[in-house]
Amino acid sequence: MNDYITHHTEEYFQKTYAGWLGKIIGIRMGSPIEGATYDQIKGKYGFIDRYVQKYEDYAADDDSNGPLFFIRALLDFPGEKQNLTPKEMGETWLNYVCNGHGFFWWGGYGVSTEHTAYLNLKNGIDAPLSGSETMNGKTLAEQIGGQIFVDTWGFVLPGNPRVAADLAEKMISVSHDGEGIYGGRFVVAAISSAYCARSVDEIIDAGLSVIPEDCEYRKVVDAVRRYYRNDKEQSWEGCYRFIHANFGYDKYPGNCHIIPNTAILILSLLYGGGNYNQSLFICNSCGWDTDCNAGNLGSILGVFRGIEGIDASLIEPVKDLLLASSAIGYLNINTISETAEMFSKMGCSLASVEIPVRWRDGDGHKKYYHFLLSHSRNALRFEGPMAISSVSGALKLVGNGRVFYKTYYSVSDLSDSRYDPSFSPLIYPGEYFCFTVGNDSGHEIPMHCSYHEAHSNREIKTEETILQQGETTTIRQKIAPGDGLVDRIGVVFPVDSKVFVQSFSIDGKVSYVLDFSKEHEDIYGFNNGKLHKERSQMSFSDGYWEYQQRDLVGSCTKDGETFTGEYGLVDYEMTTSITPLRGTHHCVCIRVQGLAR
């Protein structure tokens, strides 16, 4: 089905990572100026050639939530994936999207395209009717969401633009129709073709090849290309003024129509000359829906140019971290690297291509992180005087200090809250964490594992291990069983060292008591003063939930649901108690894999 993956498997993994990282960088750069006009941006910031806002840890965003979770239809439904139906795609929405909070913009029925489609689904209107013009009207169906959630379908079907567009359309139709569908098909085909393309024009042609010749989407793409070809001054600002005059927001109704923003996407591809950095800067300087446009652009050019084409100054601040706001808190803490690898393995499965041996080391681990992807950091953090660099599938560390991975986040860790996330920990008491480390210091190195227990604010250190010169070893540490919330795992090098961290992982059996009396409310209110509450360690979809002394208390009008724990556990026992206060039935669900699974 896919000759590209068959003959370029290793390149495929690397390009997919570059495309996904390219999208996340675009989202992050565009977020602070989303909705601003060209004039507003130019007056306040000038040309956008940098991040205009510093985020310590960037929270969830709709532009990454959608691609990350909607593609899971490929994992959740059995059978031939090409035969997935729009109805099953809609069921994927209902499985991962919280009702009324997080994930995307909840602007109201008939105002927000996604909110409208979601309520249609919840009320028994299956896809594709849920997103159709017939149901929702032309304006709502043609907003920008048709193309901002689809990047991953291009990643899993590289070099196969028409098949990628056909499969993606089934997901797009859950919420969009008309030009909204054409936009999604165009972007998916562009990303898919970028794996093999030799020029930006070839990428644009691939996008056009999967949409009708008489649609408005093609009209705007052709118009911008003509302007570019006739532009003797090669001025992107002149092209922007042309777009503003002929395809501006004033000519297309709704909050964020797909056509004006598509014009900016094409302008950026052309005037940036296929250069990732310059194209991204131009895109954000144009204004309008900056994070959406820059995100799609980043996917296309990240794949096209590879990681080498993305400036290090854009990569480092992202930290390889990807937080999300699905209904399942355990799935909301990710790294860009691990999710890009997930997409690549999906692509191998679709193409019936065997996954290369060196990418299978994670088998049997609940969580396994490595550094085979170029420039990958897998969100590792460092305390102390250390120089860090990526070399030959490992992280090279020179100096001394602590290397650690955050396994849980609270609102105090985050710098943004438009799509408020909730989290469950990635590691629990009773489980083990491992670090595989090589010593290239020329002398033996004392080292020890450590983990942080959040409730007591204690750093728990293990006995010292001596790593011999030239030796590579895996240090395995168990978290003491009990009721402690572990939010950080790591390894400490107390003396000057030169080491190579090759991987780290989590496995073992959970032995944990969730004591509600130790938990708290996370109150989000960074943006526009709007307050939203989540409960620590818990995620929820419906109902109202709060901690009262030793209890978690909930109320609802229909279905109140709240979740915690580790996704994918298959052999465990659980004990809890419920005190019914009102209502006719009360349930405990185990082995939960979403709101509908």
XYZ file of C-alpha atoms in Angstrom:
597
model
C 0.000 0.000 0.000
C 2.886 2.392 0.694
C 6.182 2.065 -1.159
C 7.660 5.085 0.607
C 7.626 3.442 4.054
C 8.868 0.150 2.613
C 11.985 1.737 1.120
C 12.580 4.619 3.565
C 11.475 3.291 6.951
C 14.171 5.000 9.027
C 13.738 8.282 7.168
C 9.999 8.000 7.687
C 10.316 7.944 11.483
C 12.634 10.952 11.435
C 10.510 13.013 9.025
C 7.322 12.300 10.954
C 8.977 13.556 14.118
C 10.138 16.705 12.305
C 6.631 17.303 10.949
C 4.937 16.856 14.332
C 7.568 18.976 16.086
C 7.175 21.531 13.296
C 3.446 21.738 14.015
C 3.897 22.110 17.777
C 6.443 24.908 17.258
C 4.026 26.676 14.898
C 1.175 26.403 17.425
C 3.343 27.698 20.242
C 4.670 30.648 18.231
C 1.222 31.611 16.962
C -0.783 31.210 20.180
C -0.008 34.549 21.875
C -1.044 36.496 18.754
C -3.978 34.334 17.657
C -6.748 36.519 16.249
C -4.566 39.617 15.951
C -4.400 41.503 12.645
C -1.325 42.211 10.560
C -1.380 45.850 11.672
C -1.726 44.975 15.350
C 1.160 42.515 15.207
C 3.425 44.830 13.253
C 2.713 47.728 15.603
C 3.426 45.728 18.770
C 6.089 43.217 17.746
C 7.382 44.076 14.289
C 8.329 41.038 12.201
C 7.662 37.805 14.135
C 11.025 36.021 14.002
C 10.910 34.631 17.553
C 8.602 33.469 20.318
C 6.948 36.642 21.595
C 5.904 35.009 24.869
C 7.966 32.782 27.108
C 6.165 29.690 28.353
C 7.685 27.654 31.144
C 5.430 24.715 30.310
C 2.914 25.263 27.529
C -0.479 23.752 28.320
C -2.856 21.953 25.972
C -4.046 23.438 22.668
C -6.929 22.505 20.365
C -4.606 22.391 17.333
C -2.654 19.522 18.907
C -5.504 17.846 20.837
C -7.452 17.023 17.673
C -4.617 15.461 15.647
C -3.344 13.548 18.674
C -6.633 11.916 19.690
C -8.760 11.642 16.544
C -6.089 9.470 14.900
C -6.652 6.948 17.708
C -9.598 5.642 15.697
C -6.886 3.578 13.984
C -6.076 1.928 17.333
C -9.572 1.595 18.760
C -11.523 -0.037 15.927
C -10.748 -3.512 14.551
C -10.674 -4.496 10.900
C -9.352 -2.832 7.758
C -8.585 0.767 8.598
C -9.476 2.032 5.122
C -13.013 0.857 5.886
C -13.433 3.036 8.971
C -16.717 4.925 8.761
C -17.614 8.526 9.629
C -19.848 7.105 12.374
C -16.843 5.406 13.981
C -14.874 8.637 13.655
C -17.681 10.400 15.521
C -17.547 7.741 18.214
C -13.839 8.562 18.594
C -14.838 12.159 19.375
C -17.299 10.965 22.021
C -14.655 8.715 23.546
C -11.932 11.323 24.123
C -13.572 14.774 24.221
C -14.774 16.106 27.594
C -18.247 17.626 27.509
C -18.015 21.410 27.536
C -14.433 21.953 28.715
C -10.910 21.448 27.437
C -10.008 20.010 24.035
C -11.401 22.771 21.733
C -13.392 25.998 21.760
C -16.783 25.658 23.445
C -18.359 28.766 21.970
C -21.948 27.565 21.893
C -24.292 25.682 19.591
C -24.436 27.362 16.208
C -21.368 29.499 17.059
C -18.511 27.039 17.496
C -18.353 24.430 14.735
C -16.833 21.769 16.983
C -19.178 22.463 19.895
C -22.139 22.173 17.535
C -20.934 18.896 16.028
C -20.207 17.473 19.475
C -23.712 18.242 20.741
C -25.167 16.722 17.583
C -23.209 13.525 18.273
C -24.231 13.478 21.936
C -27.861 13.739 20.900
C -27.724 10.801 18.507
C -26.991 12.582 15.216
C -24.214 10.452 13.740
C -21.438 11.599 11.427
C -21.399 12.759 8.682
C -24.789 14.411 9.324
C -23.352 15.829 12.572
C -21.074 18.169 10.614
C -23.070 18.690 7.452
C -24.316 21.891 5.829
C -27.767 20.313 5.942
C -27.620 20.183 9.730
C -25.523 23.204 10.636
C -25.564 25.578 7.663
C -22.821 26.576 5.237
C -21.049 29.146 7.406
C -20.497 26.845 10.371
C -19.439 23.941 8.170
C -16.690 25.976 6.489
C -14.742 27.294 9.460
C -11.048 26.487 9.837
C -11.323 23.322 11.950
C -11.619 21.263 8.778
C -7.874 21.497 8.300
C -6.287 22.117 11.691
C -7.049 18.678 13.169
C -5.984 16.473 10.266
C -2.168 16.569 10.112
C -1.668 13.112 11.582
C -3.586 11.446 8.753
C -0.868 12.748 6.434
C 1.785 11.381 8.803
C 0.354 7.846 8.813
C -0.025 7.698 5.013
C 3.198 9.254 3.648
C 3.639 9.521 -0.109
C -0.003 8.544 -0.577
C -1.919 11.838 -0.758
C -5.199 10.639 -2.216
C -5.635 7.694 0.155
C -4.670 9.957 3.068
C -7.230 12.565 1.995
C -9.976 9.975 1.515
C -9.456 8.505 4.986
C -9.092 11.908 6.643
C -12.319 13.129 5.034
C -14.274 10.667 7.142
C -12.946 12.358 10.278
C -13.350 15.870 8.865
C -16.994 15.143 8.066
C -17.753 14.678 11.757
C -17.691 18.474 12.110
C -17.265 20.088 8.676
C -18.586 20.134 5.141
C -18.022 21.911 1.817
C -14.900 24.083 1.783
C -14.131 22.798 5.277
C -13.700 19.292 3.879
C -11.727 20.511 0.863
C -9.338 22.350 3.165
C -8.715 19.261 5.251
C -8.151 17.143 2.163
C -5.714 19.735 0.770
C -3.618 19.906 3.953
C -3.503 16.126 4.441
C -2.424 15.600 0.832
C 0.214 18.328 1.142
C 1.700 16.698 4.251
C 1.595 13.225 2.716
C 3.302 14.412 -0.464
C 5.955 16.387 1.465
C 7.699 13.110 2.333
C 8.673 12.642 -1.313
C 8.226 16.075 -2.921
C 11.081 18.031 -4.517
C 9.519 21.492 -4.345
C 6.827 23.575 -2.680
C 4.960 23.744 -5.983
C 4.838 19.955 -6.068
C 3.363 19.943 -2.552
C 0.705 22.504 -3.476
C -0.127 20.580 -6.659
C -0.627 17.427 -4.592
C -3.069 19.288 -2.358
C -5.001 20.606 -5.328
C -5.156 17.154 -6.918
C -7.582 15.899 -4.248
C -10.153 18.731 -4.292
C -12.699 19.795 -6.930
C -11.593 22.141 -9.719
C -14.504 24.535 -9.211
C -14.375 25.025 -5.429
C -13.603 28.268 -3.602
C -10.576 26.663 -1.962
C -8.906 26.072 -5.331
C -9.839 29.587 -6.385
C -7.950 31.180 -3.505
C -4.915 28.903 -3.893
C -4.699 29.685 -7.622
C -5.122 33.403 -7.000
C -2.259 33.581 -4.494
C -0.003 31.518 -6.762
C -0.715 33.827 -9.699
C 0.045 36.875 -7.606
C 3.332 35.317 -6.471
C 4.406 34.403 -9.990
C 3.695 37.933 -11.222
C 5.196 39.678 -8.194
C 8.392 41.303 -9.439
C 9.136 42.783 -6.012
C 8.694 39.407 -4.263
C 7.024 41.160 -1.343
C 5.016 38.969 1.016
C 3.513 42.115 2.506
C 2.249 43.140 -0.928
C 0.695 39.697 -1.308
C -0.892 40.025 2.120
C -2.519 43.308 1.071
C -3.843 41.548 -2.040
C -5.306 38.802 0.144
C -6.795 41.287 2.582
C -8.512 43.134 -0.263
C -9.811 40.072 -2.093
C -10.117 37.239 0.445
C -10.312 39.000 3.809
C -12.372 38.182 6.869
C -14.977 40.712 5.760
C -15.861 38.522 2.767
C -16.312 35.199 4.560
C -18.715 34.872 7.523
C -18.142 33.175 10.839
C -15.562 33.440 13.585
C -12.656 31.954 11.651
C -13.398 30.996 8.055
C -11.087 28.602 6.281
C -10.588 30.610 3.061
C -8.777 33.770 4.322
C -6.465 31.638 6.443
C -5.745 29.282 3.577
C -4.572 32.283 1.575
C -2.047 33.044 4.351
C -0.896 29.412 4.376
C -0.191 29.489 0.628
C 1.472 32.915 0.840
C 3.800 31.582 3.543
C 4.716 28.450 1.596
C 5.564 30.478 -1.508
C 7.290 33.538 -0.097
C 9.197 31.470 2.450
C 10.696 29.489 -0.407
C 10.194 26.191 1.418
C 12.442 27.370 4.269
C 10.802 26.298 7.528
C 11.960 29.191 9.671
C 11.323 32.033 7.230
C 7.939 30.626 6.205
C 6.868 30.354 9.840
C 7.947 33.945 10.580
C 6.012 35.277 7.591
C 2.933 33.245 8.497
C 2.756 34.590 12.041
C 3.486 38.147 10.917
C 0.404 38.077 8.664
C -1.985 37.639 11.580
C -5.492 36.151 11.704
C -5.583 32.551 12.940
C -1.854 32.402 13.541
C -1.536 29.204 15.580
C -3.730 27.218 13.189
C -1.987 28.475 10.061
C 1.500 28.119 11.511
C 0.642 24.657 12.813
C -0.390 23.325 9.394
C 2.563 25.080 7.776
C 4.884 23.548 10.369
C 3.656 20.030 9.598
C 4.143 20.443 5.862
C 7.584 22.023 5.992
C 8.766 19.999 8.980
C 8.261 16.849 6.913
C 9.618 18.495 3.760
C 12.828 19.918 5.274
C 13.367 17.507 8.158
C 14.689 18.338 11.602
C 17.818 19.909 10.103
C 15.652 22.630 8.584
C 14.256 23.794 11.953
C 16.355 26.298 13.875
C 17.557 25.113 17.292
C 16.317 28.346 18.883
C 12.779 27.226 18.034
C 13.261 23.624 19.201
C 14.813 24.144 22.644
C 11.991 26.124 24.345
C 9.431 23.450 23.455
C 11.318 20.904 25.635
C 9.896 18.031 23.543
C 6.854 18.267 25.828
C 3.274 17.733 24.660
C 0.421 18.197 27.108
C -3.193 17.547 26.134
C -6.722 17.874 27.506
C -8.609 14.705 26.674
C -11.041 13.005 29.050
C -8.319 10.590 30.214
C -5.699 12.286 32.377
C -3.085 9.563 31.914
C -3.066 10.264 28.164
C -2.575 14.005 28.671
C 1.152 13.900 29.523
C 3.219 13.093 26.447
C 6.382 13.935 24.616
C 6.500 14.987 20.985
C 8.966 12.170 20.355
C 6.859 9.337 21.787
C 3.696 10.465 19.981
C 5.565 10.898 16.675
C 6.832 7.348 17.101
C 3.241 6.205 17.731
C 2.144 7.822 14.446
C 5.056 6.202 12.594
C 4.183 2.757 13.933
C 0.574 3.332 12.861
C 1.902 4.139 9.398
C 3.960 0.953 9.333
C 0.877 -1.040 10.321
C -1.243 0.556 7.581
C 1.493 -0.194 5.040
C 2.033 -3.755 6.354
C 5.688 -2.904 6.935
C 7.547 -4.573 9.791
C 8.719 -2.119 12.443
C 12.555 -1.983 12.481
C 14.150 -3.949 15.335
C 15.743 -0.931 16.987
C 12.324 0.717 17.385
C 10.899 -2.274 19.301
C 12.883 -1.938 22.528
C 9.864 -0.520 24.312
C 7.898 -3.758 24.032
C 6.846 -4.910 27.472
C 7.273 -1.504 29.124
C 4.304 0.636 30.086
C 6.316 3.700 29.168
C 9.602 3.650 27.237
C 11.558 6.708 26.151
C 14.650 6.739 23.942
C 16.615 9.164 21.803
C 16.673 7.534 18.365
C 14.870 10.518 16.883
C 17.291 13.264 15.948
C 17.397 16.074 18.556
C 14.906 14.227 20.761
C 14.956 15.111 24.458
C 11.751 13.337 25.536
C 11.071 16.193 27.957
C 14.011 15.300 30.224
C 15.012 18.195 32.470
C 18.274 19.072 34.121
C 19.370 20.729 37.366
C 22.993 21.721 37.839
C 25.949 22.697 35.632
C 25.450 20.372 32.693
C 26.100 20.641 28.963
C 23.562 18.589 26.995
C 23.741 17.431 23.381
C 22.206 14.744 21.180
C 24.591 12.117 19.805
C 23.982 8.793 18.062
C 20.701 7.854 19.692
C 21.561 9.109 23.179
C 21.771 12.262 25.253
C 25.329 13.259 26.103
C 25.642 14.961 29.500
C 28.832 16.636 30.671
C 28.927 18.014 34.225
C 27.040 17.120 37.361
C 23.534 17.434 38.751
C 20.088 15.903 38.442
C 18.407 14.528 35.319
C 14.663 14.053 35.738
C 11.332 13.518 34.021
C 8.068 15.063 35.260
C 5.430 12.375 35.664
C 2.644 14.681 36.863
C 1.619 18.323 36.348
C -0.478 20.799 38.310
C -1.857 24.158 37.287
C 1.106 25.845 39.000
C 3.421 24.266 36.429
C 1.624 25.755 33.421
C 1.815 29.077 31.608
C -1.459 29.005 29.688
C -4.989 27.685 30.185
C -7.198 28.178 27.162
C -7.803 24.431 26.876
C -7.457 23.484 30.525
C -5.920 20.030 30.959
C -6.319 17.521 33.766
C -3.779 14.853 34.631
C -3.317 11.473 36.225
C 0.250 10.415 37.083
C 2.386 8.368 34.712
C 3.976 6.370 37.554
C 2.508 5.004 40.778
C 3.784 3.495 44.016
C 4.751 -0.125 43.473
C 6.064 0.496 39.982
C 9.676 0.742 38.822
C 11.529 3.327 36.794
C 14.751 2.594 34.937
C 17.543 4.661 33.403
C 20.084 3.134 31.022
C 23.334 5.099 31.254
C 26.808 4.753 29.749
C 29.995 6.088 31.397
C 32.526 7.829 29.151
C 34.160 9.896 31.899
C 37.533 8.153 32.132
C 36.818 7.310 35.771
C 34.135 5.572 37.818
C 31.005 7.576 38.622
C 28.914 7.435 41.786
C 25.240 7.900 40.992
C 21.822 7.247 42.463
C 18.158 7.336 41.504
C 15.725 9.750 43.092
C 12.039 10.530 42.935
C 9.890 13.316 44.318
C 6.802 12.724 46.434
C 4.519 15.710 45.904
C 2.229 15.475 48.939
C 5.100 15.579 51.424
C 7.441 17.547 49.139
C 10.168 14.977 49.775
C 12.990 13.986 47.435
C 13.613 10.284 48.032
C 17.116 9.095 47.147
C 18.252 5.513 46.675
C 21.530 3.917 47.626
C 24.534 4.942 45.582
C 25.573 2.899 42.559
C 29.064 2.980 41.084
C 29.134 3.122 37.289
C 32.476 1.827 36.064
C 34.499 3.466 33.315
C 33.273 2.391 29.877
C 30.297 0.549 31.361
C 26.642 0.848 30.300
C 24.115 -0.204 32.894
C 20.389 -0.012 33.618
C 19.510 1.291 37.061
C 16.092 0.095 38.224
C 14.301 1.698 41.157
C 11.005 0.765 42.818
C 8.591 3.394 44.131
C 7.602 2.454 47.666
C 3.968 1.227 47.835
C 1.567 3.605 49.563
C -0.382 6.788 48.986
C 2.332 9.098 47.673
C 1.851 11.121 44.473
C 5.096 10.850 42.494
C 5.582 13.808 40.153
C 9.247 13.384 39.213
C 11.679 10.519 38.583
C 15.354 10.863 37.841
C 19.022 10.066 38.330
C 21.711 12.147 40.058
C 25.399 12.496 39.127
C 27.065 14.189 42.122
C 30.535 14.538 40.543
C 31.723 15.859 37.185
C 30.869 13.199 34.626
C 30.541 12.499 30.939
C 27.664 10.101 30.443
C 25.258 8.981 27.767
C 21.617 8.486 28.725
C 20.296 5.919 26.266
C 16.744 5.384 27.544
C 14.431 5.489 30.533
C 11.255 3.548 31.218
C 8.423 2.700 33.622
C 7.080 -0.784 34.393
C 5.907 -3.012 37.239
C 2.674 -3.385 39.219
C 0.824 -0.580 40.945
C 0.270 -0.727 44.717
C -1.433 2.565 45.462
C -4.002 4.152 47.749
C -5.596 7.322 46.373
C -6.337 9.299 49.525
C -8.745 12.087 48.572
C -7.957 14.009 51.752
C -4.508 14.765 50.315
C -5.830 16.091 47.014
C -6.724 19.610 45.935
C -8.513 21.654 43.292
C -6.570 23.061 40.365
C -8.134 26.394 39.479
C -7.435 27.661 35.968
C -8.010 31.307 35.181
C -5.026 32.581 33.196
C -6.973 33.669 30.136
C -9.728 36.295 30.171
C -10.284 35.782 33.895
C -12.483 32.733 33.271
C -12.246 30.276 36.138
C -12.325 26.547 35.606
C -11.695 23.819 38.187
C -10.099 20.411 37.869
C -9.440 17.932 40.669
C -5.848 16.788 41.188
C -5.177 13.294 39.791
C -8.703 13.151 38.288
C -10.231 13.956 34.916
C -13.927 14.291 34.226
C -16.402 14.804 31.426
C -19.806 15.506 32.975
C -21.138 16.446 36.368
C -19.733 18.530 39.175
C -16.990 17.092 41.380
C -15.218 18.357 44.477
C -13.074 17.083 47.332
C -14.769 17.234 50.744
C -12.461 16.061 53.526
C -11.790 12.375 52.745
C -14.388 12.102 49.988
C -14.741 12.890 46.318
C -18.311 14.156 45.970
C -20.118 14.392 42.652
C -23.507 15.471 41.345
C -25.045 15.495 37.883
C -28.280 15.817 35.952
C -27.640 12.780 33.778
C -24.233 11.090 33.505
C -21.542 12.270 35.893
C -18.179 10.661 35.138
C -14.726 11.087 36.640
C -11.584 9.028 35.997
C -8.128 8.363 37.336
C -5.366 5.822 37.004
C -3.101 4.238 34.463
C -4.392 3.673 30.933
C -3.940 0.119 29.703
C -3.786 -1.809 32.981
C -5.199 -5.294 32.370
C -4.514 -7.357 35.510
C -5.420 -5.614 38.729
C -7.880 -5.430 41.605
C -9.422 -2.305 43.048
C -11.295 -1.496 46.242
C -13.426 1.586 46.828
C -16.608 2.617 48.586
C -19.582 4.638 47.361
C -22.190 6.420 49.468
C -25.311 7.092 47.340
C -26.940 10.407 48.252
C -29.500 10.757 45.463
C -30.393 8.921 42.276
C -31.276 5.393 41.251
C -27.914 3.930 40.242
C -24.222 4.516 40.943
C -21.370 2.694 39.248
C -17.635 2.041 39.400
C -16.010 1.522 36.014
C -12.719 -0.350 35.657
C -10.379 -0.790 32.711
C -11.616 2.528 31.312
C -10.153 3.583 27.952
C -12.254 6.648 27.294
C -15.802 7.849 27.820
C -17.241 5.110 25.613
C -14.701 2.303 26.079
